[in-house]
Short mmCIF file of C-alpha atoms in Angstrom, two decimals:
data_model
loop_
_atom_site.label_atom_id
_atom_site.label_comp_id
_atom_site.label_asym_id
_atom_site.label_seq_id
_atom_site.Cartn_x
_atom_site.Cartn_y
_atom_site.Cartn_z
CA UNK A 1 15.23 28.31 -72.32
CA UNK A 2 14.93 31.89 -70.57
CA UNK A 3 14.12 34.48 -73.41
CA UNK A 4 16.91 36.58 -72.43
CA UNK A 5 15.33 39.81 -73.80
CA UNK A 6 12.78 39.40 -71.26
CA UNK A 7 14.74 39.64 -67.79
CA UNK A 8 13.06 41.81 -65.60
CA UNK A 9 14.87 44.00 -62.91
CA UNK A 10 14.22 41.90 -59.94
CA UNK A 11 17.21 39.23 -61.77
CA UNK A 12 19.36 41.84 -60.47
CA UNK A 13 17.79 41.89 -56.63
CA UNK A 14 19.05 37.85 -56.77
CA UNK A 15 22.32 38.52 -58.44
CA UNK A 16 22.53 41.24 -55.16
CA UNK A 17 21.76 38.36 -53.03
CA UNK A 18 24.30 35.91 -54.72
CA UNK A 19 27.02 38.46 -54.45
CA UNK A 20 26.56 39.36 -51.03
CA UNK A 21 25.11 43.01 -51.72
CA UNK A 22 27.78 44.54 -53.96
CA UNK A 23 25.63 45.51 -57.27
CA UNK A 24 22.86 46.78 -54.95
CA UNK A 25 25.58 48.95 -53.15
CA UNK A 26 26.68 49.83 -56.26
CA UNK A 27 23.48 50.57 -58.07
CA UNK A 28 22.79 53.03 -55.26
CA UNK A 29 25.87 55.09 -55.69
CA UNK A 30 25.47 55.24 -59.27
CA UNK A 31 21.32 56.65 -58.33
CA UNK A 32 22.40 58.78 -56.03
CA UNK A 33 25.03 61.05 -58.45
CA UNK A 34 22.03 61.11 -60.38
CA UNK A 35 23.56 59.91 -63.54
CA UNK A 36 22.99 57.29 -66.66
CA UNK A 37 25.88 54.72 -67.21
CA UNK A 38 27.83 52.59 -69.00
CA UNK A 39 29.71 50.10 -67.18
CA UNK A 40 33.05 49.11 -69.15
CA UNK A 41 34.78 45.75 -67.91
CA UNK A 42 38.64 47.37 -67.07
CA UNK A 43 41.97 44.54 -66.73
CA UNK A 44 42.38 43.33 -63.83
CA UNK A 45 45.23 45.77 -61.99
CA UNK A 46 46.48 45.99 -58.34
CA UNK A 47 46.13 49.88 -58.24
CA UNK A 48 43.72 51.33 -60.40
CA UNK A 49 43.16 55.69 -60.60
CA UNK A 50 40.58 56.23 -58.84
CA UNK A 51 37.89 59.57 -59.85
CA UNK A 52 34.07 60.12 -58.89
CA UNK A 53 33.15 58.41 -61.45
CA UNK A 54 34.56 54.88 -60.86
CA UNK A 55 33.59 52.86 -58.69
CA UNK A 56 35.63 49.30 -57.11
CA UNK A 57 33.36 45.97 -56.88
CA UNK A 58 36.10 43.55 -54.96
CA UNK A 59 38.57 43.45 -57.85
CA UNK A 60 36.62 43.33 -60.54
CA UNK A 61 36.72 47.48 -61.91
CA UNK A 62 34.30 49.52 -63.35
CA UNK A 63 33.99 52.71 -65.27
CA UNK A 64 31.45 54.69 -64.97
CA UNK A 65 30.95 57.26 -67.78
CA UNK A 66 28.47 59.99 -66.85
CA UNK A 67 25.87 61.45 -69.49
CA UNK A 68 22.95 64.18 -69.86
CA UNK A 69 20.51 64.11 -69.09
CA UNK A 70 20.57 61.97 -65.69
CA UNK A 71 18.11 59.46 -65.50
CA UNK A 72 16.79 57.22 -63.27
CA UNK A 73 15.21 54.46 -65.80
CA UNK A 74 18.60 54.16 -67.92
CA UNK A 75 20.72 53.18 -64.72
CA UNK A 76 17.98 50.21 -64.51
CA UNK A 77 18.51 49.26 -67.46
CA UNK A 78 21.95 49.38 -67.35
CA UNK A 79 22.33 46.72 -64.61
CA UNK A 80 19.13 45.14 -66.57
CA UNK A 81 21.83 44.59 -69.51
CA UNK A 82 24.60 43.19 -67.06
CA UNK A 83 21.62 40.23 -65.34
CA UNK A 84 21.17 39.83 -68.72
CA UNK A 85 24.56 39.34 -69.73
CA UNK A 86 24.93 36.64 -66.13
CA UNK A 87 22.04 35.01 -67.46
CA UNK A 88 23.50 34.53 -70.85
CA UNK A 89 26.56 32.84 -68.97
CA UNK A 90 24.05 30.46 -66.75
CA UNK A 91 22.56 30.00 -70.03
CA UNK A 92 25.51 28.95 -72.00
CA UNK A 93 27.20 26.92 -68.85
CA UNK A 94 23.58 25.30 -68.26
CA UNK A 95 22.37 24.21 -71.82
CA UNK A 96 25.18 25.29 -74.35
CA UNK A 97 23.49 28.32 -75.94
CA UNK A 98 23.20 31.78 -75.44
CA UNK A 99 21.50 34.23 -77.53
CA UNK A 100 23.73 35.75 -80.22
CA UNK A 101 23.58 39.78 -79.08
CA UNK A 102 23.36 38.17 -75.94
CA UNK A 103 27.13 36.79 -77.20
CA UNK A 104 28.05 39.77 -79.03
CA UNK A 105 27.55 41.93 -76.33
CA UNK A 106 30.03 40.02 -74.28
CA UNK A 107 29.88 37.66 -72.03
CA UNK A 108 33.42 37.98 -70.32
CA UNK A 109 31.95 41.16 -67.65
CA UNK A 110 34.77 40.19 -64.90
CA UNK A 111 31.18 39.97 -62.49
CA UNK A 112 31.09 36.59 -63.44
CA UNK A 113 33.98 35.59 -61.32
CA UNK A 114 31.71 36.52 -58.21
CA UNK A 115 29.28 34.42 -60.02
CA UNK A 116 31.14 31.16 -60.37
CA UNK A 117 32.59 31.35 -57.34
CA UNK A 118 28.99 31.92 -54.97
CA UNK A 119 28.19 28.14 -53.35
CA UNK A 120 24.66 28.80 -55.49
CA UNK A 121 26.42 28.03 -58.86
CA UNK A 122 28.62 25.83 -58.22
CA UNK A 123 26.02 23.82 -56.56
CA UNK A 124 24.10 24.29 -59.92
CA UNK A 125 26.75 23.05 -61.96
CA UNK A 126 27.82 20.52 -60.03
CA UNK A 127 31.62 20.68 -60.45
CA UNK A 128 33.87 17.96 -60.17
CA UNK A 129 37.30 19.44 -60.34
CA UNK A 130 39.08 17.17 -57.85
CA UNK A 131 41.89 20.29 -57.63
CA UNK A 132 41.21 23.84 -57.86
CA UNK A 133 44.21 26.30 -57.90
CA UNK A 134 43.73 29.95 -56.90
CA UNK A 135 43.17 31.64 -60.47
CA UNK A 136 42.52 34.63 -61.58
CA UNK A 137 39.76 35.01 -63.95
CA UNK A 138 41.59 35.82 -67.08
CA UNK A 139 39.78 39.17 -68.59
CA UNK A 140 43.31 40.77 -70.02
CA UNK A 141 43.24 42.91 -73.13
CA UNK A 142 43.31 41.97 -76.58
CA UNK A 143 46.71 41.47 -76.51
CA UNK A 144 48.44 40.70 -73.50
CA UNK A 145 51.62 41.21 -72.77
CA UNK A 146 54.08 38.30 -71.71
CA UNK A 147 54.91 39.55 -68.49
CA UNK A 148 51.03 39.61 -67.96
CA UNK A 149 50.58 35.98 -69.52
CA UNK A 150 53.83 34.78 -67.19
CA UNK A 151 52.14 36.09 -64.35
CA UNK A 152 48.51 34.28 -64.56
CA UNK A 153 47.62 31.75 -62.94
CA UNK A 154 45.98 29.11 -65.59
CA UNK A 155 44.00 25.63 -64.72
CA UNK A 156 43.87 23.34 -67.33
CA UNK A 157 40.70 23.33 -69.10
CA UNK A 158 40.36 24.87 -72.61
CA UNK A 159 37.13 25.69 -73.67
CA UNK A 160 36.34 26.48 -77.79
CA UNK A 161 33.69 27.79 -79.42
CA UNK A 162 32.13 27.42 -82.71
CA UNK A 163 34.24 28.97 -86.29
CA UNK A 164 32.83 31.55 -87.82
CA UNK A 165 31.88 29.10 -90.48
CA UNK A 166 30.00 26.90 -87.88
CA UNK A 167 28.06 30.19 -87.05
CA UNK A 168 27.06 30.88 -90.33
CA UNK A 169 26.06 27.41 -91.34
CA UNK A 170 23.80 27.20 -88.32
CA UNK A 171 22.48 30.52 -88.84
CA UNK A 172 21.93 29.61 -92.73
CA UNK A 173 20.80 26.47 -91.90
CA UNK A 174 23.72 24.20 -93.51
CA UNK A 175 24.09 21.29 -93.12
CA UNK A 176 27.36 21.36 -91.12
CA UNK A 177 27.02 18.53 -88.62
CA UNK A 178 23.15 19.37 -88.53
CA UNK A 179 20.90 17.38 -86.49
CA UNK A 180 17.97 16.72 -88.88
CA UNK A 181 15.25 16.99 -85.70
CA UNK A 182 15.55 20.26 -84.41
CA UNK A 183 18.36 21.75 -86.88
CA UNK A 184 20.79 22.34 -83.60
CA UNK A 185 24.67 21.14 -84.05
CA UNK A 186 25.20 17.67 -82.78
CA UNK A 187 26.96 16.99 -79.53
CA UNK A 188 28.93 14.67 -80.59
CA UNK A 189 30.58 16.80 -83.25
CA UNK A 190 34.02 15.87 -83.67
CA UNK A 191 35.76 17.98 -86.87
CA UNK A 192 37.69 20.29 -85.12
CA UNK A 193 37.97 21.99 -87.80
CA UNK A 194 34.59 23.29 -87.32
CA UNK A 195 35.83 25.03 -83.62
CA UNK A 196 38.48 27.81 -82.78
CA UNK A 197 40.41 27.76 -79.18
CA UNK A 198 38.90 30.58 -76.46
CA UNK A 199 40.74 31.89 -73.67
CA UNK A 200 41.99 29.50 -70.86
CA UNK A 201 39.87 30.14 -67.53
CA UNK A 202 39.29 28.03 -64.52
CA UNK A 203 35.46 28.44 -64.42
CA UNK A 204 34.93 27.19 -68.21
CA UNK A 205 33.41 30.95 -68.91
CA UNK A 206 34.23 31.62 -72.79
CA UNK A 207 36.00 34.56 -73.63
CA UNK A 208 37.28 34.88 -76.88
CA UNK A 209 40.20 35.05 -78.29
CA UNK A 210 39.45 36.59 -81.85
CA UNK A 211 38.46 39.86 -81.47
CA UNK A 212 35.55 41.33 -82.25
CA UNK A 213 36.31 42.47 -86.00
CA UNK A 214 37.77 38.99 -87.03
CA UNK A 215 41.26 39.60 -87.18
CA UNK A 216 42.19 36.17 -87.81
CA UNK A 217 45.95 36.88 -87.67
CA UNK A 218 45.22 38.56 -84.10
CA UNK A 219 43.42 35.45 -83.13
CA UNK A 220 46.00 33.22 -83.31
CA UNK A 221 48.90 35.64 -81.87
CA UNK A 222 46.55 35.69 -78.77
CA UNK A 223 46.47 32.03 -79.36
CA UNK A 224 49.91 31.37 -79.26
CA UNK A 225 50.68 33.41 -75.79
CA UNK A 226 47.55 32.18 -74.31
CA UNK A 227 49.50 28.31 -74.96
CA UNK A 228 52.42 29.31 -73.96
CA UNK A 229 51.55 30.38 -70.77
CA UNK A 230 49.15 26.69 -70.21
CA UNK A 231 52.68 24.82 -71.21
CA UNK A 232 54.60 26.55 -68.52
CA UNK A 233 52.07 26.19 -66.47
CA UNK A 234 52.36 22.06 -67.24
CA UNK A 235 56.10 22.36 -66.86
CA UNK A 236 55.95 23.87 -63.08
CA UNK A 237 53.99 21.62 -62.61
CA UNK A 238 56.18 18.70 -64.63
CA UNK A 239 59.51 20.40 -62.44
CA UNK A 240 57.63 19.72 -58.71
CA UNK A 241 56.55 16.40 -59.45
CA UNK A 242 60.15 15.02 -60.42
CA UNK A 243 61.55 17.39 -57.42
CA UNK A 244 58.93 15.83 -55.46
CA UNK A 245 59.66 12.29 -56.59
CA UNK A 246 63.32 12.67 -56.31
CA UNK A 247 62.51 13.26 -52.42
CA UNK A 248 60.89 10.45 -52.22
CA UNK A 249 63.66 8.18 -53.85
CA UNK A 250 66.26 9.47 -51.17
CA UNK A 251 64.10 9.20 -48.24
CA UNK A 252 65.54 6.14 -46.28
CA UNK A 253 63.53 3.69 -45.54
CA UNK A 254 61.60 2.34 -42.29
CA UNK A 255 62.34 -0.46 -39.85
CA UNK A 256 59.60 -2.00 -41.29
CA UNK A 257 60.50 -1.76 -44.84
CA UNK A 258 64.07 -3.13 -44.38
CA UNK A 259 62.74 -5.34 -42.57
CA UNK A 260 60.78 -6.91 -45.32
CA UNK A 261 64.16 -6.19 -48.20
CA UNK A 262 65.84 -8.42 -45.76
CA UNK A 263 63.49 -11.31 -45.27
CA UNK A 264 62.46 -11.21 -49.08
CA UNK A 265 66.33 -11.30 -49.88
CA UNK A 266 66.52 -14.07 -47.80
CA UNK A 267 64.24 -16.12 -49.19
CA UNK A 268 65.19 -15.69 -52.34
CA UNK A 269 68.72 -17.03 -51.28
CA UNK A 270 67.36 -20.30 -50.36
CA UNK A 271 65.36 -21.20 -53.55
CA UNK A 272 69.25 -20.25 -55.09
CA UNK A 273 70.79 -22.54 -52.49
CA UNK A 274 67.86 -24.91 -53.37
CA UNK A 275 69.11 -25.52 -56.67
CA UNK A 276 65.28 -24.88 -58.62
CA UNK A 277 67.52 -23.12 -61.23
CA UNK A 278 65.11 -20.17 -60.88
CA UNK A 279 67.56 -16.86 -61.55
CA UNK A 280 66.18 -14.23 -58.37
CA UNK A 281 65.44 -11.04 -60.09
CA UNK A 282 67.45 -7.81 -59.62
CA UNK A 283 66.44 -5.72 -56.61
CA UNK A 284 62.63 -5.76 -56.59
CA UNK A 285 62.75 -2.31 -55.07
CA UNK A 286 64.06 -1.01 -57.82
CA UNK A 287 62.06 -2.86 -60.64
CA UNK A 288 59.10 -0.78 -57.82
CA UNK A 289 61.01 2.40 -58.06
CA UNK A 290 61.10 2.46 -61.72
CA UNK A 291 57.48 1.30 -62.42
CA UNK A 292 56.02 3.81 -59.66
CA UNK A 293 57.91 7.03 -61.50
CA UNK A 294 56.65 5.92 -64.80
CA UNK A 295 52.95 5.47 -63.94
CA UNK A 296 52.66 7.78 -60.94
CA UNK A 297 54.55 10.71 -61.24
CA UNK A 298 52.00 12.86 -60.60
CA UNK A 299 51.69 14.69 -63.96
CA UNK A 300 48.37 15.30 -65.66
CA UNK A 301 47.65 13.32 -68.41
CA UNK A 302 45.16 14.69 -71.51
CA UNK A 303 42.77 12.32 -72.07
CA UNK A 304 40.97 14.06 -75.15
CA UNK A 305 38.25 16.68 -74.96
CA UNK A 306 35.00 17.00 -73.32
CA UNK A 307 31.60 17.71 -76.13
CA UNK A 308 28.60 18.84 -74.78
CA UNK A 309 26.40 20.20 -77.86
CA UNK A 310 28.81 23.62 -79.06
CA UNK A 311 30.97 23.01 -76.14
CA UNK A 312 34.17 21.79 -75.86
CA UNK A 313 36.44 21.51 -72.87
CA UNK A 314 40.41 19.46 -72.70
CA UNK A 315 39.95 17.25 -70.09
CA UNK A 316 43.40 16.00 -67.90
CA UNK A 317 43.68 13.21 -65.57
CA UNK A 318 45.79 12.74 -62.91
CA UNK A 319 47.85 9.14 -61.25
CA UNK A 320 48.02 9.47 -57.28
CA UNK A 321 50.92 7.49 -55.34
CA UNK A 322 48.17 5.26 -54.50
CA UNK A 323 47.22 4.42 -58.04
CA UNK A 324 43.50 6.05 -58.08
CA UNK A 325 42.80 8.46 -61.11
CA UNK A 326 41.16 11.66 -60.43
CA UNK A 327 39.72 14.08 -63.37
CA UNK A 328 41.50 17.59 -63.34
CA UNK A 329 39.59 20.59 -64.00
CA UNK A 330 36.93 18.89 -64.92
CA UNK A 331 32.85 19.94 -64.85
CA UNK A 332 30.19 17.58 -64.91
CA UNK A 333 27.76 19.46 -66.87
CA UNK A 334 25.62 15.70 -68.14
CA UNK A 335 24.47 14.42 -71.06
CA UNK A 336 25.99 12.70 -74.16
CA UNK A 337 30.19 13.17 -74.06
CA UNK A 338 32.84 12.18 -76.13
CA UNK A 339 36.55 12.49 -76.34
CA UNK A 340 38.28 12.57 -79.16
CA UNK A 341 42.17 12.91 -79.88
CA UNK A 342 43.60 15.99 -78.40
CA UNK A 343 46.61 16.31 -80.84
CA UNK A 344 44.89 16.03 -84.02
CA UNK A 345 42.90 18.97 -82.92
CA UNK A 346 45.99 20.99 -82.42
CA UNK A 347 47.37 19.82 -85.87
CA UNK A 348 44.14 21.74 -87.13
CA UNK A 349 44.92 24.86 -85.37
CA UNK A 350 48.01 24.94 -86.46
CA UNK A 351 50.18 24.23 -83.21
CA UNK A 352 51.88 20.95 -84.00
CA UNK A 353 52.87 19.49 -87.01
CA UNK A 354 52.90 15.63 -86.18
CA UNK A 355 50.09 13.71 -83.65
CA UNK A 356 51.59 11.17 -82.47
CA UNK A 357 49.20 8.40 -80.30
CA UNK A 358 48.34 7.59 -76.64
CA UNK A 359 51.32 9.95 -75.35
CA UNK A 360 51.03 13.67 -73.26
CA UNK A 361 54.39 13.75 -73.02
CA UNK A 362 54.22 13.56 -76.83
CA UNK A 363 51.88 16.09 -77.17
CA UNK A 364 54.06 18.56 -74.59
CA UNK A 365 57.25 18.15 -76.52
CA UNK A 366 55.76 18.83 -80.03
CA UNK A 367 53.82 21.63 -79.16
CA UNK A 368 56.83 22.86 -76.30
CA UNK A 369 59.48 22.55 -79.71
CA UNK A 370 57.04 24.51 -82.01
CA UNK A 371 56.22 27.05 -79.32
CA UNK A 372 60.01 28.11 -78.34
CA UNK A 373 58.97 27.73 -74.66
#
């Protein structure tokens, strides 16, 4: 693994190439004003007050804090730090590991959205998402308001990180699902009580739900808010799928379909008249419609949690009208994968009180009732 403490300034140059020069241009401006800087990620807003020390890279805003004395090396150091954070995220995406100091520094810089959307990143990470909706990177204040959550477009990947208990055990050499060979948590760690839910985002880059000061009550409050947003998204999908299905059911059959129905009904009538004792079925198209309605409604089906080292991702499958299943918002990261019961995890997180086996709608109803959405 790359030692993030030895990342050179050339990393910034490479990053500038990926991002189309935005960071390089920003760096030149900072050097021109001859000030050392501190880059502060700002919440994404439609309108941001501008000043001499604020610059905009696409829609991602950084507040530049002037300090004295002016120091060009300090500017370089700050951008090295940003590059280290990007490198840390790449390492986390590729290997499920990240240096503790870089994690604490904040892997959630909005610039990661630009990195994730680049062609190179998509090729490196082998993103297999079948459906990619126009989503924004969920960088938000510590406690997002209901309006902010409601207006946020959300995918279906939910990323988890080790809880404080598990992190402590790893650091002290504890035996919490530890691999005896290398001291690393096994990829098939299946005890959900050792994991915490992170904010959901479309590119599977973790953004901590728990605040830095470790206020567990505040973290649970955020978790409920983000869960409401996810359920709201699922409900909108459910409504659209039901409407689409209803419109298909009201469509008139084509001439070819009508001819087939007439021919089949005539054949069944002939069989009944021949006295073979068989009872003709009811309207076959009605049965076909019911079966199709049950299994190809277009709703996502939760199939479990994808586990890779210290990274878990909730996965969904979707069945289309042609009977084919596709993976929704999944990432192929290689290695040994294991699926665990999603409802059991939610139960451990106090989001549901009772889990039923095998049904997405059971999870949907239970979680919906508790969150009162």
